[in-house]
Coordinates of C-alpha atoms and ligand atoms in Angstrom, one line a residue:
X1 CA 40.3 -74.8 4.3
X2 CA 43.2 -74.3 6.9
X3 CA 44.5 -71.5 5.1
X4 CA 41.2 -69.9 4.7
X5 CA 40.5 -70.4 8.3
X6 CA 44.2 -68.6 9.1
X7 CA 43.1 -65.9 6.5
X8 CA 39.9 -65.1 8.4
X9 CA 41.9 -65.0 11.6
X10 CA 44.5 -62.1 10.7
X11 CA 41.6 -60.2 9.6
X12 CA 39.3 -61.2 13.0
X13 CA 42.8 -59.8 14.8
X14 CA 43.4 -57.1 12.4
X15 CA 39.9 -55.7 13.5
X16 CA 40.5 -56.1 16.6
X17 CA 43.7 -54.1 17.0
X18 CA 42.1 -51.8 14.9
X19 CA 39.0 -51.3 17.8
X20 CA 41.6 -51.5 20.8
X21 CA 43.4 -48.3 18.6
X22 CA 40.8 -46.9 17.9
X23 CA 39.9 -46.5 21.7
X24 CA 43.1 -45.8 23.1
X25 CA 42.7 -43.0 20.5
X26 CA 39.9 -41.6 22.0
X27 CA 40.6 -42.2 25.5
X28 CA 44.1 -40.5 25.1
X29 CA 42.3 -37.6 23.5
X30 CA 39.0 -37.3 26.4
X31 CA 42.3 -37.5 28.8
X32 CA 43.6 -34.4 27.0
X33 CA 40.3 -32.9 26.6
X34 CA 40.1 -33.2 30.4
X35 CA 43.0 -31.8 31.4
X36 CA 42.8 -29.1 29.2
X37 CA 39.7 -28.3 31.1
X38 CA 41.0 -28.5 34.6
X39 CA 43.8 -26.2 34.2
X40 CA 42.5 -23.8 31.8
X41 CA 38.4 -23.1 33.0
X42 CA 38.0 -23.5 36.8
X43 CA 41.3 -21.3 37.6
X44 CA 39.4 -18.3 38.4
X45 CA 37.1 -20.0 40.8
X46 CA 39.8 -22.2 42.7
X47 CA 41.1 -18.6 43.7
X48 CA 37.8 -17.5 44.5
X49 CA 37.3 -19.7 46.6
X50 CA 40.7 -19.2 48.2
X51 CA 39.9 -15.7 48.8
X52 CA 36.5 -16.9 51.0
X53 CA 38.5 -18.7 53.6
X54 CA 40.8 -15.2 53.7
X55 CA 41.4 -12.6 53.3
X56 CA 37.9 -10.8 52.3
X57 CA 36.5 -12.9 55.3
X58 CA 35.5 -9.1 56.9
X59 CA 34.0 -7.8 53.7
X60 CA 31.8 -10.9 53.4
X61 CA 30.7 -10.6 56.7
X62 CA 29.2 -6.9 56.3
X63 CA 27.5 -8.2 53.3
X64 CA 25.4 -11.3 55.2
X65 CA 25.1 -8.9 57.8
X66 CA 22.9 -6.4 56.3
X67 CA 20.8 -9.1 58.7
X68 CA 17.3 -8.1 57.4
X69 CA 18.6 -10.3 54.1
X70 CA 19.0 -13.2 55.6
X71 CA 16.0 -15.6 54.7
X72 CA 16.9 -14.8 50.9
X73 CA 20.2 -15.2 51.5
X74 CA 19.6 -19.1 51.9
X75 CA 17.8 -18.9 48.5
X76 CA 21.1 -17.1 47.1
X77 CA 23.1 -20.4 48.2
X78 CA 22.0 -21.8 44.9
X79 CA 23.6 -19.2 42.4
X80 CA 27.0 -20.4 40.9
X81 CA 28.9 -18.7 43.5
X82 CA 30.7 -20.8 45.4
X83 CA 29.3 -21.9 48.7
X84 CA 30.4 -19.7 51.9
X85 CA 30.9 -22.3 55.1
X86 CA 29.9 -20.2 57.5
X87 CA 26.6 -19.6 55.8
X88 CA 25.6 -23.8 56.1
X89 CA 23.3 -22.9 59.1
X90 CA 20.8 -20.2 59.5
X91 CA 18.5 -20.4 62.8
X92 CA 15.0 -18.7 63.1
X93 CA 14.6 -17.2 66.4
X94 CA 11.2 -15.7 68.2
X95 CA 13.5 -12.1 68.9
X96 CA 14.5 -10.3 65.7
X97 CA 18.3 -11.2 66.4
X98 CA 19.2 -9.7 62.9
X99 CA 21.5 -6.9 64.3
X100 CA 23.6 -9.8 66.4
X101 CA 24.1 -12.3 63.0
X102 CA 27.7 -10.9 62.3
X103 CA 28.5 -11.8 66.1
X104 CA 26.6 -15.3 66.7
X105 CA 28.4 -16.3 62.9
X106 CA 31.9 -14.9 62.6
X107 CA 32.9 -15.8 59.0
X108 CA 36.2 -17.2 60.2
X109 CA 37.7 -19.6 62.8
X110 CA 39.3 -17.2 64.7
X111 CA 37.3 -18.4 68.2
X112 CA 38.0 -21.7 67.4
X113 CA 41.6 -22.8 69.4
X114 CA 41.8 -25.7 72.6
X115 CA 42.5 -24.2 76.1
X116 CA 43.4 -27.1 78.4
X117 CA 46.0 -28.3 80.7
X118 CA 47.8 -29.6 77.1
X119 CA 47.3 -26.0 75.7
X120 CA 47.6 -23.3 78.3
X121 CA 47.4 -19.5 77.8
X122 CA 50.5 -17.8 78.0
X123 CA 50.5 -16.1 81.6
X124 CA 50.5 -12.1 79.6
X125 CA 47.7 -13.0 77.5
X126 CA 44.6 -10.2 78.0
X127 CA 42.1 -10.2 75.3
X128 CA 42.6 -6.8 73.9
X129 CA 38.8 -6.7 73.2
X130 CA 36.7 -7.4 76.7
X131 CA 33.3 -6.2 77.2
X132 CA 31.1 -5.9 80.0
X133 CA 28.6 -8.8 80.2
X134 CA 25.2 -7.0 80.3
X135 CA 23.9 -10.3 81.8
X136 CA 26.0 -10.4 84.6
X137 CA 24.3 -11.3 88.0
X138 CA 23.4 -8.0 89.5
X139 CA 24.6 -9.1 93.1
X140 CA 26.6 -7.0 94.1
X141 CA 29.6 -8.8 92.1
X142 CA 31.8 -7.2 89.4
X143 CA 30.4 -6.9 86.3
X144 CA 31.5 -9.9 84.1
X145 CA 33.6 -9.8 81.0
X146 CA 33.8 -11.6 77.8
X147 CA 35.6 -10.9 74.2
X148 CA 33.4 -8.8 72.0
X149 CA 32.0 -11.2 69.7
X150 CA 31.1 -14.0 72.6
X151 CA 29.4 -11.3 74.4
X152 CA 27.2 -9.7 71.6
X153 CA 26.2 -13.5 70.9
X154 CA 25.6 -13.9 74.2
X155 CA 23.1 -11.2 74.5
X156 CA 21.6 -12.5 71.4
X157 CA 21.3 -15.8 73.3
X158 CA 19.5 -14.0 76.7
X159 CA 17.2 -12.3 74.1
X160 CA 16.1 -15.2 72.5
X161 CA 15.9 -17.3 75.8
X162 CA 13.8 -14.6 76.8
X163 CA 11.2 -14.5 74.2
X164 CA 10.7 -18.3 74.8
X165 CA 9.7 -17.5 78.1
X166 CA 12.7 -19.0 80.0
X167 CA 14.7 -16.3 81.0
X168 CA 16.9 -14.1 82.8
X169 CA 14.8 -13.0 85.8
X170 CA 15.7 -9.1 87.7
X171 CA 18.4 -11.2 90.3
X172 CA 17.3 -8.7 93.0
X173 CA 13.7 -10.2 93.1
X174 CA 15.0 -14.2 92.8
X175 CA 17.6 -16.0 90.7
X176 CA 17.5 -15.7 86.9
X177 CA 19.5 -17.2 84.7
X178 CA 22.3 -15.0 84.6
X179 CA 26.7 -15.1 84.1
X180 CA 28.6 -15.9 87.7
X181 CA 31.9 -15.6 86.0
X182 CA 33.5 -15.1 82.6
X183 CA 36.9 -13.9 82.1
X184 CA 39.7 -14.3 84.7
X185 CA 43.4 -12.8 84.5
X186 CA 45.6 -15.2 84.6
X187 CA 46.8 -13.7 88.1
X188 CA 43.2 -14.6 89.2
X189 CA 43.2 -18.1 88.2
X190 CA 46.3 -18.5 90.1
X191 CA 45.2 -17.0 93.5
X192 CA 41.8 -19.5 92.7
X193 CA 44.3 -22.3 92.4
X194 CA 46.8 -21.5 95.3
X195 CA 44.2 -21.2 97.6
X196 CA 43.1 -24.9 96.4
X197 CA 46.3 -26.0 96.8
X198 CA 46.1 -24.7 100.3
X199 CA 43.1 -26.4 101.7
X200 CA 43.5 -29.5 99.5
X201 CA 47.4 -30.3 100.1
X202 CA 48.4 -30.8 96.9
X203 CA 48.3 -29.2 93.0
X204 CA 47.3 -32.4 92.1
X205 CA 44.0 -32.9 94.5
X206 CA 43.7 -28.7 93.8
X207 CA 44.0 -29.3 89.7
X208 CA 41.0 -31.1 89.9
X209 CA 38.7 -28.7 91.1
X210 CA 40.6 -25.6 89.5
X211 CA 42.4 -25.6 86.6
X212 CA 46.1 -24.9 86.6
X213 CA 46.3 -20.9 85.9
X214 CA 47.0 -20.6 82.3
X215 CA 44.7 -23.8 81.3
X216 CA 41.6 -21.9 82.2
X217 CA 39.2 -21.3 79.2
X218 CA 38.0 -18.5 81.4
X219 CA 41.6 -16.5 80.5
X220 CA 40.3 -16.7 77.1
X221 CA 37.3 -14.4 77.4
X222 CA 35.1 -16.7 75.5
X223 CA 33.1 -18.4 78.2
X224 CA 31.3 -18.2 80.9
X225 CA 29.8 -19.9 83.8
X226 CA 26.0 -19.3 83.9
X227 CA 22.9 -20.4 85.8
X228 CA 20.1 -19.7 88.1
X229 CA 21.3 -21.3 91.1
X230 CA 22.5 -19.2 94.1
X231 CA 26.2 -21.2 93.2
X232 CA 27.4 -23.7 90.6
X233 CA 26.1 -27.6 90.7
X234 CA 25.8 -30.1 88.9
X235 CA 22.1 -30.4 89.4
X236 CA 21.3 -27.6 87.5
X237 CA 21.5 -30.0 84.6
X238 CA 17.7 -30.9 85.3
X239 CA 16.6 -27.2 85.2
X240 CA 14.8 -26.1 82.8
X241 CA 17.1 -23.7 81.2
X242 CA 19.8 -25.8 81.4
X243 CA 18.3 -28.3 79.3
X244 CA 17.5 -25.4 76.8
X245 CA 21.1 -24.2 76.8
X246 CA 22.6 -27.6 76.2
X247 CA 19.7 -27.7 73.2
X248 CA 19.9 -24.7 71.8
X249 CA 23.3 -22.3 72.6
X250 CA 24.7 -23.8 69.7
X251 CA 22.3 -21.7 67.2
X252 CA 24.5 -18.8 68.8
X253 CA 27.9 -19.9 68.5
X254 CA 28.3 -21.7 72.3
X255 CA 29.2 -25.4 72.7
X256 CA 28.4 -26.9 76.2
X257 CA 32.3 -27.3 77.0
X258 CA 32.3 -29.8 79.5
X259 CA 29.6 -32.5 78.5
X260 CA 28.7 -35.8 81.4
X261 CA 29.9 -38.0 78.3
X262 CA 32.7 -36.7 77.7
X263 CA 34.5 -36.1 80.9
X264 CA 36.9 -38.7 80.1
X265 CA 38.8 -36.6 76.9
X266 CA 38.0 -33.2 78.6
X267 CA 39.8 -33.6 81.6
X268 CA 37.1 -32.0 83.3
X269 CA 33.9 -33.0 85.3
X270 CA 30.6 -31.9 83.7
X271 CA 29.8 -28.6 83.8
X272 CA 26.0 -27.8 83.0
X273 CA 26.3 -23.7 83.3
X274 CA 29.7 -23.4 81.1
X275 CA 29.6 -22.3 77.8
X276 CA 32.2 -21.7 75.6
X277 CA 31.8 -19.3 72.2
X278 CA 33.6 -20.8 69.2
X279 CA 31.1 -19.2 66.3
X280 CA 27.8 -20.4 64.9
X281 CA 29.6 -22.7 62.7
X282 CA 31.7 -24.7 64.5
X283 CA 29.0 -25.2 67.1
X284 CA 26.3 -26.4 65.1
X285 CA 28.9 -29.0 63.8
X286 CA 30.1 -30.1 66.8
X287 CA 26.3 -30.4 68.3
X288 CA 25.6 -32.1 65.0
X289 CA 28.8 -34.9 65.3
X290 CA 28.1 -34.7 68.9
X291 CA 31.7 -33.9 69.2
X292 CA 33.6 -31.7 72.7
X293 CA 36.4 -29.6 71.5
X294 CA 39.2 -31.6 71.8
X295 CA 37.5 -34.7 69.7
X296 CA 36.5 -31.9 66.9
X297 CA 40.0 -30.1 66.8
X298 CA 41.1 -33.8 65.9
X299 CA 38.8 -34.5 63.6
X300 CA 39.1 -31.2 61.3
X301 CA 43.2 -31.7 61.5
X302 CA 42.1 -35.2 59.3
Ligands
LIG1 ZN1 33.5 -22.4 83.9

């Protein structure tokens, strides 16, 4: 009895070992197949993805920004071609802004960088593509300037704002939403700062009102102050155009740079009139995540 029991036990064990052996065998075979597939088949797809991020960006811009084909481009995303992250957000507008698409939605990260006290611009930094801002307030001030993409995207914003009935009113017949200040040179910022130092008595007190030279985003040529008051005031927040800007500017590639609930992080008091161009993709992401630029730059590092 005992012997037979032992024999049965041995047979059972042997069977068990065989099963384990075959399982291991199949596991190893499938791992080898998987590794082969991983290294051989997707090699092409991976290089394609790399191209999207890098050098071929400008040519993609052209192909996307024939513009009129925009609605159908959302459908072609479903094809097998790798999805371009810059196509993640597309919006419908009341006005025909197809010719502005390429500016509102640059397919690169060129406009995404921080300018603040910890990230100052060089004294000799002058953008080489400054363009006249056509919506500068017509009250005798110098025509303001911004970098080409930011200015064109801002034009689109104003066109849409007008199409929605918001808008740029001829400032000669009263104040309309218009650009008060955009690009400022290092020298001009220094002049503004020095004036504040003189009136407040210290650099520290001045820096709470005016940015240190080099620390002002205005030197980047990517931002502007716009409102419909005689001079900037926090009360602008409750104006219909301010609300519209806060809720819509990201579609055109702009962010409300110094939000009310982020003053601790930005170090700048709430400025409902100051908008910064970063491009639609990043502006939309920031809007969605509820982050200011400082937070977002940390967030994308991870
Ligand atoms: Zn400003």
